[in-house]
Amino acid sequence: MIVRPRAAVALNPLPVDAVTVEGFWAARRAANRAALPVGRQRLTEAGSIPNLRAAAGETTAVPEGLTFRDSDVYKWLEAVAWDGSLPDDLRELTATIASAQRADGYLNSVVQLTGAQPYAHLGTSHEHYCAGHLCQAAVAQARATGEPGLLDVARKFADQLAATFGPAGRRELDGHPGVETALVELYRETGERRYLDLARHFVDTRGYGHATPPDGGFGTGGDPGRYIDEVPARVAETVDGHAVRAVYFAAGATDVAIEDGDTELLSAVRRQFAAMVRDKQYITGGVGSRWDGEAFGDAHELPPDRAYAETCAAIGALQWAWRLLLATGEAAYADQVEHLLYNAILPGVSLEGTDFFYTNTLQRRTNARPDAQRSPAHGRRPWFNVSCCPPNVMRTLASLPGYVATGTERNLQLHLYAPGTISAGDLRVTVETNYPWDGRVEVTVNRETELVLRIPSWAEHATVDGEPVAAGGYAMRAVRDRVVLDLPMPARLLRAGHRVDAVRGCVAVARGPLVYALEQPDQDAVLEDLAIDRVAEIEAEHRGDLLGGVTVLHARGWVVEPPRRPARLTLVPYYAWANRGQHAMRVWIPA
Ligand SMILES: [Zn+2]
């Protein structure tokens, strides 16, 4: 995202192409790139691309799936645009989408093919949500390739929305937010104020019953929490209801606050984010603990074995955290960006990039029985009947360089540490590091500049050029040619909060930015029988041959099943679990 010049931001984002990333993230992005053609094939098999082809008159296929299938295609197109691969696919599908669009700008393949009335069931149809994903894909295509094809389609659709909805038009809201961030991004790209005005209208009128369908929709009996329609954004104290919708909406509200300099709205979303982190976030960063309604639970309702923690919710939380970081410049939000990427989003995709978790459990038991299509007991899966998560992961990994740094050619902030280069004007910054396995980060610049380095909150005893710096903030240095940041990475034990009943008395293990897990293939005893010694030292060992190259941790503990005996526990990064078949795993370990 590139904010408008008058936006109220503390930090300025850089274009995605200003940053190149090597090392750890390059490997994950290469897998993602290789999986993009597979994604297209699955969108075809699921009927998502055939729906659009039929709406364009290219075929006579019968529409498949729910009314929001188009959104999966748009998310995949956004991934392709940011990634810079498959340009012919991008052009070909852009032409199909343009042909499918009605003359008045409206576009939804399923609604058009079934002859339904547009916006007749907005609470459950997600037509605005689909429009939002079209706008996001269009902005990505325009910024990454300079081609206007999809942007023309998105503008026509957004113009139709602006002519239909708003203070002088229809007042209903989509049951699924997402269009708000997209309209603000479209405003940033085009400068058309009416898109920002419509986003503001959608933000300001939510929470008053305009989104909840009269019949409740999906058999929910009119539960406004499912539609993020209970409490207006400006007065909400926390996040509630459907987690993906809640965080997408909050990210959109933050965008509106940024572009309009709306300090009241900004302080409201900051308050809600703080409550989410304090009360409703798993140790992995995952949010939305309830399977019922895919919703946030009550405060401290965070069962590890029944965690829903949808991958999309973590992605929405990332988008929200990033916007709050830009608005405030506070390092705690950058800590969240890093935490969510490594420990909540990356676990959602296999190392090959082709299989996905919809829900992200923190514990899988021995011989777990899959009880639903989304059950983690299946392991990661190729696609889902509602397949929001897979293309969402694809677009996030494709756009990852955009989260590394912010700034201008005079003052550059480094938020994520990865080997690679960053350009801003004539400034060129080179980063060398083996992060996240090693905390030494060497930064060189081609001319004197002010560098601002994030010191993660976990990085006790960090130094910059040998001088101690405080954890949990930023260190600023005028750098002539080179600076060395050292972030010590001893393994650390994290105690479960005493209010989180299901894991009371347990500990989790982390090292640097990574949360670790016990997985059965690395143990000599049944996983459920293992306990960890809280005081014994934990040793790190880098294993280039394991799971694409990971640092494993060896801890001491016991087999508690009689006769009790000592045991060696080996932990792998949580993101890498479930890549060796379906086995027992746990993040929280009895101590
Ligand atoms: Zn999802």
XYZ file of C-alpha atoms in Angstrom, residues 111-527:
417
model
C -25.648 -13.727 -9.306
C -25.555 -12.954 -13.032
C -25.728 -16.597 -14.126
C -28.615 -17.449 -11.822
C -30.510 -14.317 -12.821
C -30.792 -13.237 -9.186
C -31.322 -9.619 -8.212
C -28.019 -7.931 -7.282
C -27.608 -7.039 -3.616
C -30.865 -8.821 -2.677
C -29.152 -10.818 0.092
C -26.138 -8.680 0.920
C -25.835 -10.087 4.422
C -24.830 -13.483 3.071
C -23.966 -12.998 -0.610
C -20.734 -11.067 -0.001
C -21.062 -9.094 -3.235
C -19.218 -6.102 -1.735
C -16.541 -8.417 -0.364
C -16.024 -9.762 -3.903
C -15.897 -6.206 -5.266
C -13.243 -5.464 -2.637
C -11.049 -8.339 -3.711
C -11.432 -7.259 -7.338
C -10.263 -3.747 -6.364
C -7.272 -5.173 -4.434
C -6.246 -7.323 -7.403
C -6.649 -4.324 -9.708
C -4.500 -2.080 -7.526
C -1.845 -4.810 -7.337
C -1.873 -5.210 -11.108
C -1.589 -1.463 -11.662
C 1.246 -1.022 -9.149
C 3.209 -4.133 -10.027
C 2.783 -4.283 -13.801
C 1.580 -0.820 -14.789
C -1.225 -2.416 -16.816
C -4.609 -0.742 -16.330
C -6.879 -3.609 -17.478
C -8.283 -4.725 -14.153
C -8.195 -1.198 -12.722
C -10.709 -0.065 -15.356
C -13.046 -2.898 -14.340
C -12.587 -2.117 -10.628
C -13.316 1.590 -11.131
C -16.506 0.856 -13.038
C -17.641 -1.506 -10.263
C -16.675 0.965 -7.526
C -18.530 3.731 -9.378
C -21.608 1.497 -9.480
C -21.247 0.885 -5.730
C -20.861 4.610 -5.042
C -23.945 5.366 -7.141
C -26.014 2.694 -5.392
C -24.940 2.830 -1.737
C -24.228 5.664 0.647
C -25.990 8.436 2.564
C -28.203 9.239 -0.454
C -28.682 5.636 -1.551
C -29.171 2.182 -0.148
C -28.052 1.681 3.440
C -27.542 -2.087 3.624
C -24.054 -3.400 4.323
C -22.324 -6.559 3.219
C -22.320 -9.186 5.950
C -18.625 -9.694 5.263
C -16.412 -6.600 5.481
C -13.371 -6.296 3.240
C -14.548 -3.705 0.730
C -13.475 -0.882 3.086
C -9.693 -1.409 2.788
C -10.139 -2.040 -0.921
C -11.994 1.225 -1.551
C -9.313 3.153 0.344
C -6.611 1.437 -1.718
C -8.530 2.315 -4.891
C -8.690 5.928 -3.674
C -4.928 5.872 -3.063
C -4.330 4.551 -6.554
C -6.749 6.829 -8.440
C -7.133 9.899 -6.226
C -10.943 9.622 -6.564
C -12.318 10.951 -3.287
C -15.720 9.228 -3.699
C -14.114 5.827 -3.051
C -12.759 7.024 0.301
C -16.129 8.623 1.083
C -17.916 5.320 0.447
C -15.427 3.453 2.648
C -16.041 5.999 5.419
C -19.805 5.544 5.016
C -19.442 1.761 5.330
C -17.286 2.188 8.443
C -19.524 4.754 10.115
C -22.836 2.965 9.516
C -21.742 -0.482 10.712
C -22.957 -1.643 14.101
C -26.529 -0.360 13.657
C -28.177 -3.444 12.137
C -27.639 -2.636 8.440
C -25.602 -5.802 7.853
C -27.559 -8.492 9.714
C -30.024 -10.307 7.427
C -33.625 -10.297 8.719
C -33.716 -14.120 8.606
C -30.328 -14.395 10.310
C -28.693 -16.093 7.343
C -26.769 -19.368 7.605
C -29.188 -20.488 10.328
C -27.641 -18.132 12.862
C -30.917 -16.680 14.078
C -29.922 -13.124 13.250
C -26.759 -13.121 15.353
C -25.322 -9.657 14.645
C -21.895 -10.817 15.860
C -21.552 -12.910 12.742
C -21.969 -9.730 10.678
C -19.785 -7.432 12.836
C -22.928 -5.463 13.380
C -23.263 -5.230 17.157
C -21.194 -2.221 18.209
C -20.101 0.785 16.090
C -16.362 1.042 15.420
C -15.907 4.240 17.401
C -17.243 2.835 20.660
C -16.185 -0.846 20.573
C -13.791 -1.796 23.366
C -12.617 -5.091 21.902
C -13.017 -7.441 18.935
C -15.978 -9.798 18.849
C -17.892 -11.974 16.423
C -16.632 -13.567 13.214
C -12.870 -13.139 13.433
C -11.965 -12.669 9.759
C -14.742 -10.142 9.284
C -13.829 -8.306 12.498
C -10.160 -7.825 11.624
C -10.836 -6.984 7.963
C -13.294 -4.356 9.150
C -10.850 -2.969 11.708
C -8.133 -2.743 9.043
C -10.560 -0.807 6.837
C -11.501 1.517 9.688
C -7.788 2.113 10.287
C -7.314 2.974 6.602
C -10.133 5.518 6.774
C -8.662 6.990 9.974
C -5.243 7.298 8.311
C -6.446 8.978 5.118
C -8.769 11.372 6.920
C -6.533 12.083 9.930
C -9.400 10.852 12.117
C -7.765 10.602 15.552
C -10.956 9.498 17.331
C -11.361 6.514 15.016
C -7.648 5.712 15.230
C -7.692 5.652 19.016
C -10.751 3.351 18.913
C -9.088 0.779 16.648
C -5.872 0.960 18.675
C -7.869 0.202 21.821
C -9.521 -2.780 20.112
C -6.196 -4.121 18.823
C -4.682 -3.898 22.305
C -7.643 -5.821 23.750
C -7.279 -8.492 21.068
C -3.580 -8.972 21.822
C -4.141 -8.965 25.574
C -7.190 -11.236 25.796
C -7.922 -13.053 22.555
C -4.719 -14.019 20.777
C -3.015 -17.398 20.899
C 0.691 -17.626 21.721
C 1.161 -18.300 17.985
C -0.548 -15.032 17.040
C -3.667 -16.867 15.823
C -7.006 -15.167 16.491
C -10.628 -16.299 16.554
C -10.733 -19.356 18.809
C -14.308 -20.584 18.253
C -15.361 -23.104 15.621
C -18.929 -21.986 16.279
C -19.390 -18.949 14.062
C -15.626 -18.800 13.256
C -15.639 -16.236 16.015
C -13.539 -14.608 18.680
C -14.203 -16.276 22.015
C -14.535 -14.543 25.347
C -11.407 -13.088 26.923
C -8.881 -15.901 27.634
C -11.036 -18.501 25.846
C -8.080 -20.001 23.987
C -8.249 -23.810 23.947
C -5.169 -25.152 22.121
C -6.751 -28.351 20.792
C -9.966 -26.732 19.547
C -8.355 -23.597 18.194
C -10.084 -22.343 15.050
C -7.515 -19.597 14.364
C -8.399 -19.319 10.688
C -5.474 -18.540 8.418
C -7.457 -15.634 6.918
C -7.949 -14.143 10.394
C -4.179 -14.037 10.888
C -3.806 -12.384 7.478
C -6.441 -9.799 8.383
C -4.676 -9.193 11.701
C -1.426 -8.666 9.780
C -3.092 -6.077 7.533
C -4.520 -4.353 10.578
C -1.192 -4.379 12.482
C 0.647 -3.007 9.432
C -1.773 -0.100 9.104
C -1.472 0.687 12.825
C 2.315 0.600 12.462
C 2.173 3.126 9.614
C -0.226 5.325 11.568
C 1.781 5.355 14.813
C 5.345 4.208 14.145
C 5.164 2.071 17.293
C 7.392 -1.006 17.324
C 4.815 -3.202 19.083
C 2.802 -3.276 15.849
C 5.872 -4.310 13.859
C 6.470 -7.061 16.434
C 2.950 -8.260 15.646
C 3.603 -8.131 11.892
C 6.617 -10.397 12.355
C 4.892 -12.687 14.854
C 1.845 -13.165 12.629
C 3.905 -13.863 9.518
C 6.112 -16.544 11.086
C 3.769 -18.167 13.566
C 0.173 -17.636 12.419
C 0.235 -17.315 8.611
C 3.190 -19.484 7.573
C 1.841 -22.551 9.439
C -1.202 -22.289 7.154
C 0.767 -23.508 4.136
C 2.942 -26.570 3.518
C 6.645 -26.218 2.785
C 5.843 -27.071 -0.859
C 3.337 -24.202 -0.959
C 0.559 -26.429 -2.293
C -1.464 -27.517 0.767
C -3.236 -25.439 3.367
C -4.697 -25.335 6.844
C -7.983 -23.488 7.135
C -7.816 -23.731 10.939
C -4.568 -23.695 12.891
C -4.619 -25.925 15.917
C -2.014 -25.741 18.679
C -2.427 -29.409 19.530
C -3.129 -32.553 17.550
C -3.515 -35.727 19.560
C -2.187 -39.187 18.721
C -4.646 -40.946 16.389
C -6.758 -37.806 16.045
C -9.971 -38.428 14.097
C -10.937 -35.832 11.477
C -14.453 -34.652 12.249
C -14.916 -31.937 9.644
C -13.544 -30.930 6.263
C -11.484 -28.256 7.992
C -10.224 -30.507 10.782
C -6.462 -30.179 11.290
C -6.416 -33.960 11.799
C -6.526 -34.248 7.983
C -3.302 -32.322 7.719
C -3.073 -29.500 5.232
C -5.418 -29.876 2.251
C -5.238 -28.801 -1.393
C -8.437 -26.722 -1.402
C -11.713 -26.292 0.510
C -15.399 -25.974 -0.355
C -15.052 -22.349 0.787
C -11.445 -21.720 -0.200
C -10.712 -18.263 1.128
C -7.457 -19.213 2.879
C -5.261 -20.730 0.108
C -5.273 -17.733 -2.285
C -5.065 -15.409 0.720
C -1.768 -17.042 1.734
C -0.590 -16.798 -1.881
C -1.184 -13.032 -2.118
C 0.362 -12.435 1.315
C 3.614 -14.253 0.487
C 3.712 -12.576 -2.919
C 3.449 -9.121 -1.310
C 5.776 -9.876 1.626
C 8.636 -7.542 0.559
C 6.241 -4.645 1.161
C 6.354 -5.337 4.914
C 10.146 -5.271 5.331
C 10.827 -1.540 5.570
C 9.313 1.926 5.485
C 10.768 5.357 4.949
C 12.286 7.809 2.564
C 15.761 8.229 1.132
C 16.719 10.296 4.202
C 15.273 8.097 6.926
C 14.691 4.375 6.568
C 13.055 2.037 9.103
C 13.799 -1.688 9.064
C 10.958 -3.764 10.545
C 11.626 -7.287 9.303
C 15.099 -8.744 9.060
C 15.864 -10.675 5.921
C 18.895 -10.760 3.658
C 18.370 -8.646 0.571
C 18.301 -5.059 -0.631
C 16.158 -1.991 -0.113
C 16.088 1.002 -2.436
C 14.657 4.454 -1.765
C 15.602 7.155 -4.243
C 19.371 6.887 -4.667
C 19.770 5.160 -1.307
C 20.638 1.486 -1.498
C 20.686 -0.643 1.637
C 22.039 -4.192 1.750
C 21.122 -6.549 4.583
C 23.112 -9.672 5.371
C 21.788 -12.087 7.952
C 20.828 -15.681 8.582
C 17.645 -14.571 10.354
C 15.431 -16.125 11.748
C 18.051 -18.729 12.744
C 20.684 -16.208 13.820
C 20.222 -12.700 15.199
C 23.282 -11.036 13.708
C 22.181 -8.485 11.082
C 24.742 -6.526 9.093
C 23.408 -3.517 7.209
C 25.458 -1.558 4.676
C 24.446 1.660 2.944
C 25.805 3.277 -0.218
C 25.782 6.734 1.413
C 25.245 8.287 4.821
C 21.694 7.961 6.038
C 19.597 7.655 9.164
C 18.659 4.041 9.833
C 15.994 3.036 12.308
C 16.285 -0.575 13.445
C 13.525 -2.502 15.169
C 14.627 -4.170 18.388
C 12.045 -6.928 18.922
C 10.443 -7.161 22.350
C 12.006 -10.631 22.841
C 15.543 -9.378 22.107
C 17.023 -8.905 25.580
C 20.694 -7.791 25.588
C 20.535 -6.632 21.978
C 23.375 -4.424 20.727
C 23.959 -2.033 17.843
C 27.674 -1.843 16.958
C 28.354 -3.347 20.377
C 26.321 -0.773 22.336
C 23.379 -2.092 24.381
C 19.912 -1.123 23.142
C 16.542 -1.704 24.819
C 14.258 -4.483 23.611
C 10.831 -3.500 22.344
C 11.404 -0.339 20.345
C 13.540 1.221 17.673
C 17.208 2.190 17.686
C 18.133 5.119 15.450
C 21.646 5.514 14.047
C 23.286 7.851 11.561
C 25.087 5.291 9.422
C 28.006 6.224 7.192
C 28.647 2.814 5.626
C 27.803 -0.128 7.871
C 26.060 -1.045 11.108
C 25.824 -4.392 12.920
C 22.785 -5.323 14.925
C 22.999 -8.300 17.242
C 19.789 -9.831 18.549
C 20.671 -12.692 20.934
C 18.416 -15.690 20.441
C 18.536 -17.986 23.452
C 15.550 -20.326 23.602
C 12.995 -19.012 26.065
C 10.107 -20.541 27.947
C 6.771 -18.756 27.825
C 4.351 -19.414 30.676
C 0.673 -19.809 29.978
C -1.518 -17.045 31.344
C -3.244 -18.153 34.552
C -6.646 -17.264 33.131
C -6.264 -19.569 30.127
C -7.664 -22.665 31.809
C -6.833 -25.240 29.152
C -3.067 -24.661 29.329
C -2.568 -23.593 32.944
C 0.778 -24.940 34.220
C 2.126 -25.445 30.698
C 4.960 -23.674 28.926
C 5.651 -22.945 25.282
C 9.135 -22.611 23.814
C 10.265 -19.809 21.525
C 13.556 -18.760 20.005
C 13.995 -15.427 18.264
C 10.783 -14.693 16.363
C 9.723 -18.346 16.183
C 7.328 -20.319 18.363
C 8.263 -23.996 18.614
C 6.274 -27.212 18.881
C 6.809 -30.836 19.852
C 5.954 -33.188 17.002
C 5.858 -36.954 17.366
C 8.502 -37.949 14.761
C 11.233 -36.243 16.822
C 10.413 -37.949 20.160
C 11.264 -41.306 21.708
C 8.020 -41.583 23.686
C 4.327 -40.965 23.076
C 3.861 -37.204 22.800
